[in-house]
XYZ file of C-alpha atoms in Angstrom:
459
model
C 0.000 0.000 0.000
C 1.372 3.427 -0.912
C 1.829 5.914 1.880
C -0.704 8.291 0.349
C -3.490 5.701 0.477
C -6.261 6.560 2.902
C -5.806 4.819 6.223
C -2.328 3.489 5.425
C 0.142 3.142 8.275
C 3.918 2.796 8.270
C 5.647 1.560 11.388
C 2.430 2.011 13.307
C 2.105 5.681 12.276
C -0.586 7.037 9.967
C 0.866 7.822 6.543
C -0.894 11.173 6.512
C 0.805 12.116 9.799
C 4.194 11.130 8.343
C 3.607 13.193 5.207
C 2.575 16.191 7.310
C 5.699 15.909 9.443
C 7.907 15.580 6.373
C 6.377 18.699 4.797
C 6.611 20.930 7.873
C 10.125 19.792 8.731
C 11.319 20.310 5.153
C 10.066 23.896 5.334
C 11.870 24.451 8.633
C 15.070 22.983 7.195
C 14.953 25.362 4.222
C 14.241 28.379 6.419
C 17.301 27.647 8.565
C 19.641 27.279 5.553
C 19.173 30.088 3.014
C 22.880 30.183 2.078
C 23.035 26.433 1.579
C 19.866 26.447 -0.515
C 21.214 29.233 -2.717
C 24.386 27.265 -3.376
C 22.985 23.726 -3.439
C 19.265 23.972 -4.062
C 19.667 23.488 -7.818
C 22.679 21.209 -7.585
C 26.403 21.965 -7.836
C 27.512 23.036 -11.291
C 29.711 20.593 -13.138
C 28.728 17.468 -11.220
C 26.593 14.681 -12.622
C 23.280 14.878 -10.785
C 24.457 18.042 -9.071
C 26.562 16.259 -6.428
C 30.186 15.006 -6.320
C 29.043 11.474 -5.379
C 25.594 10.196 -6.243
C 24.707 9.087 -2.701
C 24.938 12.701 -1.522
C 21.514 13.125 -3.107
C 20.182 10.208 -1.054
C 20.032 12.263 2.155
C 16.353 12.838 3.012
C 16.868 16.562 3.576
C 15.517 18.852 0.806
C 19.132 19.444 -0.269
C 22.455 18.334 1.236
C 23.886 20.190 4.201
C 26.805 22.328 2.989
C 29.441 21.723 5.636
C 31.640 24.527 6.894
C 33.600 22.353 9.306
C 33.514 19.509 11.793
C 35.343 18.871 15.018
C 35.006 16.082 17.536
C 31.358 15.045 17.382
C 29.962 18.333 16.061
C 29.390 19.457 12.491
C 28.615 23.022 11.321
C 27.126 24.278 8.074
C 27.678 27.553 6.215
C 24.472 28.988 7.674
C 25.866 28.701 11.197
C 23.816 25.697 12.259
C 25.614 23.317 14.639
C 24.643 19.674 14.779
C 25.496 16.941 17.251
C 26.915 14.439 14.783
C 25.915 10.819 15.350
C 26.355 9.910 11.689
C 30.112 10.513 11.779
C 30.611 9.979 8.082
C 28.697 6.679 8.196
C 31.523 5.218 10.351
C 34.392 6.899 8.476
C 34.747 9.365 11.364
C 33.596 6.965 14.065
C 36.574 8.029 16.180
C 35.602 11.706 15.877
C 36.319 14.373 13.302
C 40.046 15.038 12.933
C 41.356 13.353 16.097
C 44.315 15.404 17.302
C 46.930 12.621 16.912
C 45.769 11.972 13.350
C 45.748 15.668 12.464
C 49.312 15.991 13.767
C 50.413 12.948 11.775
C 48.860 14.341 8.590
C 50.589 17.695 9.035
C 53.914 15.989 9.685
C 53.662 13.672 6.676
C 52.386 16.391 4.320
C 55.815 17.988 4.440
C 57.490 14.678 3.561
C 55.491 13.645 0.515
C 52.063 12.134 0.051
C 52.716 9.100 -2.138
C 55.777 7.362 -3.545
C 55.024 3.603 -3.797
C 57.575 2.862 -1.078
C 57.267 2.296 2.671
C 57.950 4.935 5.289
C 59.103 4.404 8.859
C 55.467 4.469 9.967
C 54.952 1.272 7.956
C 57.521 -0.461 10.177
C 55.306 0.209 13.184
C 51.989 -0.652 11.527
C 52.697 -4.320 10.795
C 53.183 -5.218 14.487
C 50.280 -2.922 15.463
C 47.910 -4.771 13.146
C 49.009 -8.127 14.538
C 48.552 -6.878 18.074
C 45.183 -5.206 17.416
C 43.451 -7.819 15.274
C 45.239 -11.084 15.928
C 46.184 -12.215 12.425
C 49.859 -12.376 11.420
C 49.905 -11.111 7.810
C 48.431 -7.894 6.406
C 48.056 -5.716 3.334
C 46.952 -2.089 2.984
C 44.300 -0.929 0.516
C 42.312 2.279 0.137
C 38.703 1.182 0.634
C 37.031 -1.792 2.294
C 35.523 -2.614 -1.093
C 39.031 -3.037 -2.507
C 40.177 -5.026 0.512
C 37.210 -7.393 0.204
C 37.849 -7.865 -3.504
C 41.497 -8.683 -2.933
C 40.786 -11.049 -0.034
C 38.219 -12.922 -2.128
C 40.813 -13.317 -4.893
C 43.158 -14.920 -2.395
C 40.383 -17.218 -1.163
C 39.614 -18.409 -4.672
C 43.282 -18.812 -5.478
C 44.110 -21.015 -2.494
C 40.952 -23.147 -2.604
C 40.724 -23.521 -6.412
C 37.003 -22.846 -5.996
C 34.941 -20.202 -7.745
C 31.878 -19.639 -5.609
C 31.446 -17.415 -2.583
C 28.584 -17.321 -0.107
C 26.912 -14.239 1.339
C 24.025 -13.618 3.689
C 20.867 -11.898 2.503
C 20.984 -8.221 3.456
C 24.787 -8.125 3.701
C 26.923 -5.070 2.995
C 30.492 -5.286 1.718
C 30.841 -2.024 -0.168
C 30.457 -2.358 -3.930
C 31.965 -5.844 -4.332
C 30.129 -7.176 -7.370
C 29.693 -10.742 -6.167
C 27.900 -9.595 -3.027
C 25.252 -7.619 -4.939
C 22.654 -10.384 -4.721
C 19.571 -10.924 -2.609
C 16.830 -13.445 -1.935
C 13.371 -12.798 -3.351
C 10.749 -15.454 -2.594
C 13.540 -17.865 -1.774
C 15.335 -17.356 -5.089
C 18.747 -15.722 -5.554
C 18.699 -12.734 -7.937
C 20.830 -9.708 -8.766
C 20.006 -6.815 -6.459
C 17.488 -4.515 -8.141
C 18.839 -1.158 -9.234
C 22.382 -2.180 -10.187
C 23.644 0.228 -12.854
C 25.091 -1.321 -16.001
C 25.341 -4.837 -14.565
C 25.051 -7.318 -17.439
C 26.040 -10.498 -15.595
C 24.050 -12.962 -13.563
C 25.929 -12.516 -10.289
C 24.230 -15.549 -8.766
C 26.231 -17.854 -11.049
C 29.230 -17.607 -8.731
C 27.500 -16.516 -5.506
C 25.342 -18.496 -3.126
C 23.065 -16.629 -0.741
C 21.274 -17.747 2.409
C 19.620 -15.993 5.320
C 21.680 -14.848 8.302
C 21.200 -17.020 11.413
C 19.913 -19.956 9.298
C 22.399 -22.692 10.188
C 20.552 -25.435 8.277
C 20.524 -23.398 5.049
C 24.198 -22.570 5.510
C 25.100 -26.231 5.980
C 23.158 -27.217 2.869
C 24.798 -24.477 0.776
C 28.277 -25.608 1.834
C 27.601 -29.311 1.332
C 28.757 -29.354 -2.303
C 32.211 -28.178 -1.161
C 32.357 -25.678 -4.024
C 32.396 -22.472 -1.931
C 35.777 -20.778 -1.666
C 34.773 -18.278 0.994
C 31.917 -17.115 3.175
C 32.084 -13.331 3.484
C 30.050 -11.817 6.276
C 29.704 -9.029 8.769
C 29.433 -10.328 12.335
C 26.212 -8.284 12.575
C 24.118 -7.240 9.575
C 24.409 -3.460 9.663
C 23.459 -1.879 6.357
C 19.967 -3.246 6.618
C 17.906 -2.725 9.709
C 20.381 -4.159 12.210
C 20.303 -7.940 12.679
C 22.261 -9.455 15.582
C 23.596 -13.019 15.509
C 21.597 -15.551 17.467
C 23.391 -17.516 20.202
C 25.590 -20.174 18.643
C 25.395 -18.847 15.105
C 29.020 -17.769 14.801
C 30.251 -20.984 16.372
C 28.218 -22.953 13.817
C 29.457 -20.749 10.978
C 33.077 -21.411 11.917
C 32.521 -25.149 12.399
C 30.680 -25.602 9.106
C 33.113 -23.583 7.004
C 36.066 -25.549 8.361
C 34.305 -28.844 7.720
C 33.618 -27.823 4.122
C 37.145 -26.548 3.430
C 35.696 -23.053 2.990
C 37.501 -19.933 4.190
C 35.742 -17.410 6.433
C 36.149 -13.692 5.763
C 34.912 -11.369 8.513
C 34.270 -7.803 7.337
C 34.486 -5.541 10.400
C 34.096 -2.223 8.566
C 30.962 -1.355 10.545
C 31.280 -3.674 13.541
C 34.614 -2.148 14.559
C 32.217 -0.175 16.773
C 32.292 -3.190 19.109
C 35.822 -2.746 20.452
C 39.451 -2.117 19.480
C 39.698 -5.617 17.975
C 36.262 -5.427 16.417
C 33.468 -7.913 17.031
C 35.932 -10.712 16.241
C 38.240 -9.660 19.036
C 35.522 -9.165 21.615
C 33.670 -12.407 20.943
C 36.554 -14.657 19.938
C 35.682 -15.237 16.296
C 38.417 -16.956 14.303
C 38.364 -15.627 10.721
C 40.735 -16.855 8.032
C 40.559 -13.427 6.413
C 39.763 -10.078 8.050
C 38.801 -6.751 6.463
C 38.476 -3.301 8.006
C 38.063 0.041 6.271
C 36.488 3.415 7.051
C 37.816 4.576 10.485
C 41.087 2.629 10.558
C 43.099 5.729 9.576
C 40.957 8.249 11.462
C 39.110 9.446 8.342
C 41.940 9.275 5.795
C 40.838 6.794 3.093
C 42.488 3.489 3.993
C 41.661 -0.138 4.626
C 43.411 -3.276 5.802
C 43.043 -6.945 5.036
C 44.744 -9.744 6.884
C 45.045 -13.524 6.857
C 46.098 -16.449 8.969
C 49.500 -18.066 8.628
C 47.882 -21.060 6.927
C 46.222 -18.914 4.257
C 49.428 -16.946 3.746
C 51.404 -20.188 3.291
C 48.880 -21.544 0.811
C 48.843 -18.280 -1.110
C 52.635 -18.234 -1.202
C 52.629 -21.714 -2.748
C 49.994 -20.632 -5.257
C 51.976 -17.531 -6.219
C 55.122 -19.544 -6.891
C 53.320 -21.706 -9.426
C 50.860 -19.334 -11.072
C 51.464 -17.774 -14.456
C 53.478 -14.537 -14.160
C 51.561 -11.286 -14.577
C 49.341 -8.785 -12.797
C 47.479 -10.298 -9.846
C 44.479 -7.986 -10.113
C 45.088 -6.844 -6.539
C 46.280 -3.366 -5.698
C 45.821 0.270 -6.650
C 48.559 2.848 -7.155
C 47.614 5.043 -4.209
C 47.175 2.172 -1.769
C 49.762 1.856 1.018
C 50.886 5.453 0.688
C 52.760 7.254 3.473
C 49.816 9.485 4.364
C 47.795 6.350 5.112
C 50.685 4.941 7.149
C 51.002 8.092 9.234
C 47.275 8.430 9.924
C 46.810 4.724 10.587
C 49.700 4.559 13.018
C 48.333 7.514 14.973
C 44.860 5.949 14.992
C 46.007 2.533 16.197
C 48.458 3.851 18.786
C 46.645 6.860 20.205
C 42.973 6.963 19.190
C 41.567 3.431 18.948
C 42.229 2.696 22.625
C 40.517 0.616 25.295
C 39.716 3.816 27.199
C 38.091 5.379 24.142
C 35.941 2.316 23.583
C 34.935 2.170 27.234
C 33.625 5.738 26.906
C 31.854 4.904 23.648
C 30.234 1.780 25.060
C 29.049 3.567 28.201
C 27.309 6.329 26.226
C 25.935 3.858 23.679
C 24.267 1.953 26.494
C 22.787 5.220 27.735
C 21.524 6.036 24.249
C 20.044 2.542 23.839
C 18.210 2.857 27.149
C 16.999 6.392 26.406
C 15.611 5.563 22.968
C 14.002 2.369 24.273
C 12.303 4.316 27.052
C 10.849 6.779 24.527
C 9.584 3.913 22.361
C 7.885 2.385 25.416
C 6.474 5.731 26.579
C 4.724 6.352 23.270
C 3.752 2.703 22.724
C 5.538 2.542 19.393
C 5.910 -0.882 17.719
C 9.638 -0.258 17.305
C 12.846 -1.530 18.903
C 16.489 -0.592 19.404
C 19.485 -2.706 18.338
C 23.093 -2.115 19.327
C 26.553 -3.388 18.389
C 28.978 -1.672 20.743
C 29.009 2.033 19.923
C 26.642 1.511 16.982
C 22.973 2.018 17.881
C 19.908 1.883 15.664
C 16.208 2.367 16.221
C 14.129 0.186 13.936
C 10.579 1.224 13.098
C 9.256 -2.314 13.490
C 9.032 -4.918 16.251
C 12.164 -6.910 16.973
C 14.632 -8.370 17.309
C 15.061 -9.126 13.624
C 16.402 -12.544 12.664
C 17.633 -12.149 9.091
C 17.953 -9.913 6.052
C 14.495 -10.740 4.761
C 12.921 -9.538 7.989
C 15.200 -6.494 7.965
C 14.045 -5.505 4.500
C 10.405 -5.708 5.543
C 11.177 -3.621 8.644
C 12.719 -0.806 6.596
C 10.302 2.154 6.446
C 11.935 4.736 4.145
C 9.209 7.394 4.227
C 8.892 7.299 8.021
C 12.659 7.202 8.516
C 13.148 10.152 6.162
C 10.620 12.275 8.051
C 12.250 11.429 11.382
C 15.713 12.201 10.012
C 14.826 15.739 8.884
C 12.932 16.385 12.103
C 16.023 15.401 14.119
C 18.236 17.666 12.010
C 15.907 20.560 12.771
C 16.364 19.775 16.458
C 20.146 19.874 16.204
C 20.957 16.197 15.674
C 22.412 14.425 12.635
C 22.057 10.652 12.261
C 22.929 8.475 9.263
C 20.628 8.855 6.266
C 20.275 5.070 6.023
C 18.505 2.862 8.564
C 18.532 5.287 11.520
C 22.101 4.407 12.463
C 23.813 6.382 15.240
C 27.418 6.179 16.414
C 29.083 7.238 19.623
C 32.645 8.545 19.226
C 35.358 9.174 21.819
C 34.472 12.869 21.482
C 30.725 12.405 22.041
C 29.456 13.793 25.338
C 26.697 12.726 27.698
C 24.988 16.064 26.984
C 24.880 15.238 23.269
C 23.311 11.862 23.987
C 20.709 13.551 26.206
C 19.909 16.035 23.427
C 19.461 13.201 20.930
C 17.101 11.332 23.245
C 15.127 14.540 23.888
C 14.908 15.278 20.150
C 13.767 11.718 19.471
C 11.109 12.060 22.167
C 9.875 15.326 20.653
C 9.547 13.697 17.229
C 7.794 10.659 18.720
C 5.350 12.973 20.442
C 4.614 14.691 17.116
C 4.046 11.382 15.361
C 1.751 9.988 18.039
C -0.146 13.116 19.083
């Protein structure tokens, strides 16, 4: 049923009430940003679609916020509006905007050269830091988590001599082609909306629901899957947490089938300094982390066990000479080394995560209390410092349920209403992050803003 249909409800809220909120909040947003509207209202000249990157037009605000600057957990626009930032660059700035150690490292390295395809002294420190932080012995540097996932999957296929990979419905691994599949009525298909994709991606990808151990076992039974790639928690859908025993079963079944396990921690690094894997003792064969690992400088890492490294070394000695298909010219540059070293040594600390976890628990409790107070059929999910309110009952069990729980029109209205009350959350799936720079006062303001919006929706 379309939201404009008489009597329709979304997330337990009348569609007409949602539309009214969206309209009034859009007007308030425009009124508060005349300079931004003048510069951005008709798009930015010279850019396809009027924005430098197409997803900038996906924000539910009438036009993107034109940022003047950001510091810590606060972002300011050119009209002088200050926002408590819980989006934090969709995890890219999860550790705060321009952490002081990272800013110092960038300034220092900028005088020494930005890229030269050779290691710097910072690289000597990073190898041991990665081992210490994430547990695996061998690492490579890339520029995005998408690249790191692509390269790790190449290694998995090389060492297993298998073509297929397996993903979970609703997964997110950047723009890795093989992961752009989903389940519709129990059948694997290319994700709708892919631009220019001419291949049937399901030919080399199997897909099952998260938390479905029986389906996973059946999909691995043919022993033709090189690698299972997964997030420990589904995060780019409405958040889905693993059920008790799921990760233990995943590890047991992949080992039994001779299949490698790749854990992508790009979002779940919110759980702790070693990610979800470190906190809960997961044992991946391959590990990927992007976004915040260099404090906001584009960088990613991918690592492997000694066994995988040994097998890949043997493969490399016998394969035909030529380009491996792994690597980009600007990957592993000295600016990345400098920022990553500062992040791992001085920013991504146990103390920082203790602060983040404490405030995330407070945010979880505050949002849950508002949901209960207004009798909303919603719930809150949390993975460490990553918190999300879902406009549907929960907890959710898999990607199929997460897709049905997604309420874009309701979420968009709430998002703009929160912006008008001084709070910025992610434009996708109501995600909120706590950073080391986030304060208790900011969390209280977010909970109060959420309560005000809930009151509007339920009045």
